[in-house]
Coordinates of C-alpha atoms and ligand atoms in Angstrom, one line a residue:
X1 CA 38.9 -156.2 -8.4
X2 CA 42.1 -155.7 -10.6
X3 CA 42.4 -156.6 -13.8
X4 CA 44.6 -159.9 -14.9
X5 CA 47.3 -159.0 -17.1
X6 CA 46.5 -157.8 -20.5
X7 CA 46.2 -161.4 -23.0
X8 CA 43.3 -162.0 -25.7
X9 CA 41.6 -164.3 -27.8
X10 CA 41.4 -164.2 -31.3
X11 CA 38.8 -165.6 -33.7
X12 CA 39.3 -165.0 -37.2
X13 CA 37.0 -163.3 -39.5
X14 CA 35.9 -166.3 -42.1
X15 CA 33.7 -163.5 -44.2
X16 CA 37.3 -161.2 -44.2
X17 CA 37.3 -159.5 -47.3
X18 CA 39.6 -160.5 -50.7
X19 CA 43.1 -158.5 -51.1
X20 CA 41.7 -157.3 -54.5
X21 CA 38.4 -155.7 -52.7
X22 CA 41.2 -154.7 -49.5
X23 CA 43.4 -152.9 -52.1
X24 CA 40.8 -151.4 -54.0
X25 CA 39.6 -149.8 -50.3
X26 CA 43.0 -148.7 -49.6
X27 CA 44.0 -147.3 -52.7
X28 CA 41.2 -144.3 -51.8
X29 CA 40.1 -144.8 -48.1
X30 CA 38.6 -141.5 -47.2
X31 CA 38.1 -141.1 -43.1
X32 CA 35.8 -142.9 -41.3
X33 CA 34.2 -144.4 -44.5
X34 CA 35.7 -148.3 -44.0
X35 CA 36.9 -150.7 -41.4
X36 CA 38.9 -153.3 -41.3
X37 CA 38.1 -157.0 -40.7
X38 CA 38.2 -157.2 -37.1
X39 CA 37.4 -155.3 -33.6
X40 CA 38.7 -155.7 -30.1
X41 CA 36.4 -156.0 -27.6
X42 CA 36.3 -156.7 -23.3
X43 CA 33.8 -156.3 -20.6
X44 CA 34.0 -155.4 -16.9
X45 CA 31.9 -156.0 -14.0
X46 CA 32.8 -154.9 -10.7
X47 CA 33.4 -158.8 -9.9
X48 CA 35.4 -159.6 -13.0
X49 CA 37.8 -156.3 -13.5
X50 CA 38.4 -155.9 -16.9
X51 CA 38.0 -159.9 -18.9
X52 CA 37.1 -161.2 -21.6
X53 CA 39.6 -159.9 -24.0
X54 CA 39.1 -160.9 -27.2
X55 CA 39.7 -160.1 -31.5
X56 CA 36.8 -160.9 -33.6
X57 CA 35.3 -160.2 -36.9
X58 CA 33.9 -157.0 -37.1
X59 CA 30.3 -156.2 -36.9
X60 CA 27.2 -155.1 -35.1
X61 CA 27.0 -154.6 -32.0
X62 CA 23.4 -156.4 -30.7
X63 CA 22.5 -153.6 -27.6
X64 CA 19.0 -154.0 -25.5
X65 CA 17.5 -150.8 -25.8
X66 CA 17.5 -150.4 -22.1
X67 CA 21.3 -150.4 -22.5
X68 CA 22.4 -147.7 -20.5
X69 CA 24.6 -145.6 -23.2
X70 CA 21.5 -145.1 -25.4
X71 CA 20.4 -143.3 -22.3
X72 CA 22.9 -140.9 -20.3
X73 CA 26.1 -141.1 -22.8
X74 CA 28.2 -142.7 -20.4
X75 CA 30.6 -142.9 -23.0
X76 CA 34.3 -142.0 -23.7
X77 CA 37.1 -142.5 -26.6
X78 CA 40.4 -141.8 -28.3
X79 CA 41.6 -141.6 -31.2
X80 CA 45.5 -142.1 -32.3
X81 CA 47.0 -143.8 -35.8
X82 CA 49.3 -146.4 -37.2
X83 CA 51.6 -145.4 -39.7
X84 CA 54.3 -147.5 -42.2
X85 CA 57.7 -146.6 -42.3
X86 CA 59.6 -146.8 -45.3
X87 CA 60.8 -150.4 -44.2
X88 CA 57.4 -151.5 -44.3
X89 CA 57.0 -151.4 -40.2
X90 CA 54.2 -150.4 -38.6
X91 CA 54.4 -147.9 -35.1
X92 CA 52.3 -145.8 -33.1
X93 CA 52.7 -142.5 -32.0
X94 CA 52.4 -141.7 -28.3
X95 CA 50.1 -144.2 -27.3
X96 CA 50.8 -144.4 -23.9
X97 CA 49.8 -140.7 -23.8
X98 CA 46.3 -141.7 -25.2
X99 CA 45.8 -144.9 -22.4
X100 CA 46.7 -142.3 -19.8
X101 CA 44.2 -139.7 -21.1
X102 CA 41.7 -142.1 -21.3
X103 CA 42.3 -142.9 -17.5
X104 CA 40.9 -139.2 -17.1
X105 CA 38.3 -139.7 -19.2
X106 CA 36.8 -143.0 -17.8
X107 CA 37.9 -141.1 -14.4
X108 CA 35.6 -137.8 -15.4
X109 CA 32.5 -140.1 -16.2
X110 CA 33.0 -142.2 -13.8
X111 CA 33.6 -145.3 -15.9
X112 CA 35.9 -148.0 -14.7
X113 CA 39.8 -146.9 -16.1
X114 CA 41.4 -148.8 -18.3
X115 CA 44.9 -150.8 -17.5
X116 CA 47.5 -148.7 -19.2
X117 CA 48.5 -152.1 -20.5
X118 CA 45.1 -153.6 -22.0
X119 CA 44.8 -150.3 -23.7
X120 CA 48.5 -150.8 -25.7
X121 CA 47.8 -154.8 -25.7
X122 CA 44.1 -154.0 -27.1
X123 CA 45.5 -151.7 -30.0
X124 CA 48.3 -154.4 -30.9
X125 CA 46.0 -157.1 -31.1
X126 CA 43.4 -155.4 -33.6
X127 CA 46.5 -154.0 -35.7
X128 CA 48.3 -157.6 -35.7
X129 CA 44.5 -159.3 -36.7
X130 CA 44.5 -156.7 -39.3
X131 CA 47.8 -155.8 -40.2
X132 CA 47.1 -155.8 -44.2
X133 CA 44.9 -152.7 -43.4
X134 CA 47.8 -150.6 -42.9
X135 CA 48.2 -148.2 -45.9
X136 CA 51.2 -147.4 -46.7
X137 CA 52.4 -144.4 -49.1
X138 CA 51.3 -140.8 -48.8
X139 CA 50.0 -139.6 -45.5
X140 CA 47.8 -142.6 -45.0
X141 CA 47.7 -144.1 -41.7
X142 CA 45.6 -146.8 -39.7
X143 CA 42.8 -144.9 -37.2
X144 CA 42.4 -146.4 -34.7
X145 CA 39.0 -145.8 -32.1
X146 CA 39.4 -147.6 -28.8
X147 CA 36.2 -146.5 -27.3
X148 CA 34.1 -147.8 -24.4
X149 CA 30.2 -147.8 -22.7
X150 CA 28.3 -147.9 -20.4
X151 CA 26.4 -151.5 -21.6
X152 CA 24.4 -152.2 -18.7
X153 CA 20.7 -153.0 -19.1
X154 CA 19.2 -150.5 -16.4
X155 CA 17.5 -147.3 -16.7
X156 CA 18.4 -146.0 -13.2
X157 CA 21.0 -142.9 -13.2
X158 CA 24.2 -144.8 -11.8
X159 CA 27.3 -145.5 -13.1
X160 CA 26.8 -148.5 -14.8
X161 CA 28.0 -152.2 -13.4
X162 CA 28.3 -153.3 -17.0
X163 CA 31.2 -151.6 -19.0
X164 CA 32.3 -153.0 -22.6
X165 CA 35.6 -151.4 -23.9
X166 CA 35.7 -151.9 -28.3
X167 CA 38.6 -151.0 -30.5
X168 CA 37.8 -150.5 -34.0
X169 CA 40.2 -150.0 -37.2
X170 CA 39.6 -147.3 -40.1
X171 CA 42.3 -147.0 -43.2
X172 CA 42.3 -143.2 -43.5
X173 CA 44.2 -141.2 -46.5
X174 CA 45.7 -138.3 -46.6
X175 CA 43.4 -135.4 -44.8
X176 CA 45.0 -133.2 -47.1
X177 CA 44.6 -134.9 -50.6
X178 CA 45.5 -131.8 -52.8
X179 CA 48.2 -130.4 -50.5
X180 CA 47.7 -128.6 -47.4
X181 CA 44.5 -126.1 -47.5
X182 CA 43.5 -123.2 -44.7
X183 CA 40.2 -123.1 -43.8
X184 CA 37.4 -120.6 -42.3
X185 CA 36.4 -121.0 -38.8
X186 CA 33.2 -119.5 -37.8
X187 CA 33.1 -118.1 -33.9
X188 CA 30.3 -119.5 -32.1
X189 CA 28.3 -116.4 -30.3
X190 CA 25.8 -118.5 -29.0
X191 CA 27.0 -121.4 -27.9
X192 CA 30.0 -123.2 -25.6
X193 CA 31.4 -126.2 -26.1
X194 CA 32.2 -126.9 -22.8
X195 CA 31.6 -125.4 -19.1
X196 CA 33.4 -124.7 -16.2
X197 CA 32.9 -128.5 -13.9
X198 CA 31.9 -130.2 -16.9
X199 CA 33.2 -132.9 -19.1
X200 CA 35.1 -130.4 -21.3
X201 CA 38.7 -131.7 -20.4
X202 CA 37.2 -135.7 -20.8
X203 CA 36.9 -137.3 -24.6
X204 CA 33.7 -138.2 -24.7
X205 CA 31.1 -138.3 -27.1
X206 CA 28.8 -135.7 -25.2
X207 CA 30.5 -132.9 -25.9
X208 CA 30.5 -133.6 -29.7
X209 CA 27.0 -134.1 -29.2
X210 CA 26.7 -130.6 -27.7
X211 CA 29.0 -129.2 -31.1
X212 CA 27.4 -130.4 -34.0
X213 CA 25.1 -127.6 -34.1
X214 CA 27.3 -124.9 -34.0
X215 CA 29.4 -126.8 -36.2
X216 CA 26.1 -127.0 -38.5
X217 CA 26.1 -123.1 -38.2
X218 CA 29.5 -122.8 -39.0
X219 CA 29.2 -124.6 -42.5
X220 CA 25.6 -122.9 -43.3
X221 CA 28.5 -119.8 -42.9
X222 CA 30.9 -121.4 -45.3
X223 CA 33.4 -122.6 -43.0
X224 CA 34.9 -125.9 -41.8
X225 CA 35.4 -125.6 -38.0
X226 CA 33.6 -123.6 -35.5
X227 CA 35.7 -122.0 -32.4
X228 CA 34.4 -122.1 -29.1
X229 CA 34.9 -119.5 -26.0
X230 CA 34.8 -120.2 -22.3
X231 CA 31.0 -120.5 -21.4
X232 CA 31.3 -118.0 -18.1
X233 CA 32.6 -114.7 -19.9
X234 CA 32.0 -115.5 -23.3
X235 CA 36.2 -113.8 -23.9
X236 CA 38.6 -116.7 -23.6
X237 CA 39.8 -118.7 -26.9
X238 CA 39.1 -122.7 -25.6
X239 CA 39.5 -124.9 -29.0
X240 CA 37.7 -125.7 -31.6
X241 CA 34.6 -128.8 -31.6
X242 CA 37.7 -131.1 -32.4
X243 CA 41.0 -129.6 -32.7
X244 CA 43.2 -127.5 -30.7
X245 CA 44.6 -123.9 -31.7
X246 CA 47.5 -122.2 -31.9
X247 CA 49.0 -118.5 -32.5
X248 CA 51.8 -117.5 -34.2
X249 CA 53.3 -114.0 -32.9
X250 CA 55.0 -111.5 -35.0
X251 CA 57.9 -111.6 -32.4
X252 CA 58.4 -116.1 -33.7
X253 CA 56.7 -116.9 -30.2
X254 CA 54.0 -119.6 -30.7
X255 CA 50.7 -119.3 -27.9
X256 CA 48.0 -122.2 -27.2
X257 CA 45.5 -121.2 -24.9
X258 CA 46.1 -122.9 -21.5
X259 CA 44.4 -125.5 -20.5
X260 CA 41.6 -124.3 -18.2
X261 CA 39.6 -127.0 -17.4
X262 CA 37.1 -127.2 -20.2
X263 CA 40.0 -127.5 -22.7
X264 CA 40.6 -131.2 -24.4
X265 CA 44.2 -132.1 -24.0
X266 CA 45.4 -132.7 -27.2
X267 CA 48.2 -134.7 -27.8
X268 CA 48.9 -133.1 -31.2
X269 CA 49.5 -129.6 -28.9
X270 CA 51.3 -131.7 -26.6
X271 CA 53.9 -132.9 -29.7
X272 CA 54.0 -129.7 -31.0
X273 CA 54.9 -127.7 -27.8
X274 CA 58.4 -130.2 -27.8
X275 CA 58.6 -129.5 -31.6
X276 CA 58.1 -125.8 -31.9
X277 CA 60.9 -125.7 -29.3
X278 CA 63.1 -128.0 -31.3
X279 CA 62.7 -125.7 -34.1
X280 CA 63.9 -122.8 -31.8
X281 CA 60.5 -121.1 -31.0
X282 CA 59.3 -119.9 -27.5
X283 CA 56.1 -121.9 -26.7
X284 CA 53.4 -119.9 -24.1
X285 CA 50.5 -121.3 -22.3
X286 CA 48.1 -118.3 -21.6
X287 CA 44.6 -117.1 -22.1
X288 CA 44.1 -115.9 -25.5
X289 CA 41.4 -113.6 -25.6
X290 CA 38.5 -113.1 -28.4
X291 CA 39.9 -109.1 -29.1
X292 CA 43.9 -110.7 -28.9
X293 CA 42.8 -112.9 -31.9
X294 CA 40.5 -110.4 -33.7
X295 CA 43.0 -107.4 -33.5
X296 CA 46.3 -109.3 -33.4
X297 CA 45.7 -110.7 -37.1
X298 CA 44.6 -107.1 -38.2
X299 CA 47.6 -104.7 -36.6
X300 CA 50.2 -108.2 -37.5
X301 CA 50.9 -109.0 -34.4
X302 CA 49.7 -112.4 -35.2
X303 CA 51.3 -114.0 -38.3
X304 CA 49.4 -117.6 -38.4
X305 CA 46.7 -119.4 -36.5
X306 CA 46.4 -123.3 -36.8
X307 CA 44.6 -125.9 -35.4
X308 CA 45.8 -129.2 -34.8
X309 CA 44.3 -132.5 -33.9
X310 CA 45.2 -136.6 -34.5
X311 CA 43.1 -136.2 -38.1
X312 CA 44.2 -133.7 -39.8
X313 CA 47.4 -132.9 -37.6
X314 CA 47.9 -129.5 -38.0
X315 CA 45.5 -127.6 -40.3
X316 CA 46.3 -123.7 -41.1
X317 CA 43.1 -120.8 -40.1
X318 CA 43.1 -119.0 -42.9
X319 CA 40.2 -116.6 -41.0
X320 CA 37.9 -116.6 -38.5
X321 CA 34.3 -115.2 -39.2
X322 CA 31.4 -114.1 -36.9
X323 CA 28.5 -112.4 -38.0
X324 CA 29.3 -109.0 -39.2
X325 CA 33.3 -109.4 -39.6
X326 CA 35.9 -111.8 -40.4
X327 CA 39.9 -111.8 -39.2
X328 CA 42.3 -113.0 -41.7
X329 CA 45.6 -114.5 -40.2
X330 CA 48.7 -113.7 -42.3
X331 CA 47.5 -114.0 -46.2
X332 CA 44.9 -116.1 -45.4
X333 CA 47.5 -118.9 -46.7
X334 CA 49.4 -121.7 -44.6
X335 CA 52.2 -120.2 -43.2
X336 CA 56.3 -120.4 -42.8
X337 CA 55.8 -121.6 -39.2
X338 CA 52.8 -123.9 -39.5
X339 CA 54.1 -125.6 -42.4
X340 CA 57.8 -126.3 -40.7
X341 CA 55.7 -127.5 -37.6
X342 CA 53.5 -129.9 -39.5
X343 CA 56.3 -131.4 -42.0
X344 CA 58.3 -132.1 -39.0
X345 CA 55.7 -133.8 -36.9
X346 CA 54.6 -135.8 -39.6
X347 CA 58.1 -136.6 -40.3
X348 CA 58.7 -138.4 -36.8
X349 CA 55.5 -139.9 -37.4
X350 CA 56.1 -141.7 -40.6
X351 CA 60.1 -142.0 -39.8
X352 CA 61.5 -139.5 -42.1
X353 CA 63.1 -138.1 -39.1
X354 CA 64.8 -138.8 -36.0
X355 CA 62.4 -139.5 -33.1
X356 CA 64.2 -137.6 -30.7
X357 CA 61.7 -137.7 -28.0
X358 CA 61.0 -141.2 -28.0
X359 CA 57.5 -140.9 -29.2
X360 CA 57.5 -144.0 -31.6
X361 CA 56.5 -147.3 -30.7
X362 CA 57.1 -150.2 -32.8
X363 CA 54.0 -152.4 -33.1
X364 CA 55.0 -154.7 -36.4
X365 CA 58.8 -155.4 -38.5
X366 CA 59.5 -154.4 -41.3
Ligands
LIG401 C1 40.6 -135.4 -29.6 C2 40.4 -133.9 -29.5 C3 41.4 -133.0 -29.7 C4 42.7 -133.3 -30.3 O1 43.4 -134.3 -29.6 P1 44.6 -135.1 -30.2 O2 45.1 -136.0 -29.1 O3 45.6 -134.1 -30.6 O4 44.0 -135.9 -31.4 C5 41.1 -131.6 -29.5 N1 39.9 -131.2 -29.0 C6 38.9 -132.1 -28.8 C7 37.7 -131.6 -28.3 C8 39.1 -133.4 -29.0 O5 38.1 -134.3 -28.7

């Protein structure tokens, strides 16, 4: 069954909340902390394809607890923002790469994929139902979580016939209140994010489940993040439980480890391959091994390490710690390079700058 072309309901929220309490959230939103008045939600059913489209006021979710999800996390998301221009307009950044990568995802956990069109139609909907929840000023953006679920009542191990797709709106502020910080990542020695055949390369909420506790680890160690290596020789750099890394060479070369498989795609390290070109650097896809990282920051052949991801879009590695050592990048401050990189992705995305890749999607006028 294919699905009808993307159109949805929308039923107002009569409980939405005042502009004084809405302004009072959006003058300090945090991340993750608020939503927004409405949510975006549609079913499938092998008979049906992808229906019932609809916008309505936010709120809980009533699940059986049969419900298949609560079971064998047949689950999957994204993650992407909306941003305000200076003309008060309202775009998205890449979207169309995050409805294609969550076509791999639903393909990877054998969930039913999404129309490439209900995906950009869903997003529109909840940010047009919601559009006074766009904060504008500072780095604050619109996150937006278009998940979906495996909602059928059945306890076999299938996939499941039932499938219910949600968007859901959160006013973030800036990651970075105080200006831009470097953080300690703490090497995992005992554990992998990801495996060779698994669901490394899919978004999907298993393979947070499998990070929190070496990212528990990592902060009883003092640090923010914790960096993961491939799971067969316990040598090759992967990513970190959220965010993907980057090297900065001595020689102005930049190096991501290549994808291999049980690598997330990031789109952040997607933009900033195109960017760090613009800005005249060679960009490498390689394997980065555990000694490259721990030697290259102490003989200088690496200047800066930073991670980057749709949250906190590029975030400088001031060191990475393991039990018995630590590796300082550079001065252990944010760098020339990852500094340039971030100010001009952020740039496009906010429309400081020009969007010469065609990245922007208008979604509201100014
Ligand atoms: C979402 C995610 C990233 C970053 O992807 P972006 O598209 O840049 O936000 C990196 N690693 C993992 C494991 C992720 O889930």
């Amino acid at each position: 069954m294919t699905s009808k072309q993307f159109a949805s309901r929308f039923e107002p929220n009569p409980a939405a909340r005042t502009a004084e309490l809405r302004d009072a959230i959006l003058a300090d939103p945090g991340f993750g902390n608020h939503f927004t008045d409405h949510m975006f939600l549609a079913e499938w059913t092998p008979a049906t394809g992808w229906a019932d489209a609809r916008v309505v006021p936010y709120g809980p979710l009533m699940l059986d607890p049969a419900t298949a999800v609560l079971h064998y996390a047949q689950e999957i998301f994204e993650g992407l923002k909306a941003y305000v221009h200076a003309d008060g307009s309202v775009w998205l950044f890449r979207p169309e790469a995050n409805a294609a990568r969550m076509q791999r995802s639903a393909h990877r956990l054998a969930l039913p994929e999404l129309p490439v069109d209900w995906f950009l139609g869903s997003v529109r909907a909840l940010i047009e139902a919601d559009r006074d929840w766009v904060p504008a000023g500072g780095e604050k953006s619109l996150y937006l979580r278009p998940f979906m679920f495996a909602s059928e009542v059945f306890l076999g191990v299938r996939p499941s016939q039932h499938v219910t797709y949600s968007v859901i709106a959160s006013p973030a502020g800036a990651y970075f209140a105080g200006g831009v910080q470097a953080v300690s990542i703490w090497l995992s020695a005992d554990y992998s994010r990801a495996g060779a055949g698994g669901t490394g390369a899919a978004k999907c909420g298993g393979n947070y489940a499998a990070s929190l506790l070496p990212q528990q680890e990592a902060a009883d160690h003092g640090c923010a993040q914790v960096a993961f290596l491939d799971s067969t020789e316990h040598k090759w750099v992967e990513e970190l439980g959220g965010m993907n890394l980057y090297f900065v060479q001595s020689d102005g070369s930049i190096v991501t480890p290549a994808l291999s498989g049980s690598i997330l795609e990031g789109v952040t390290r997607d933009s900033i391959m195109a960017i760090a070109r613009d800005l005249g650097h060679e960009v490498v896809e390689r394997r980065v091994s555990i000694d490259e990282w721990r030697n290259g920051t102490s003989d200088g052949t690496i200047t800066e390490v930073f991670a980057c991801g749709t949250a906190a879009v590029v975030t400088p590695v001031a060191s990475l710690k393991w039990d018995g050592g630590e590796a300082v990048s550079g001065d252990g401050e944010a760098g020339k390079v990852t500094t340039d990189i971030r100010s001009a992705l952020v740039d496009i995305q906010y429309g400081r700058a020009a969007d010469r890749h065609g990245w922007m999607t208008q979604v509201l006028p100014g």
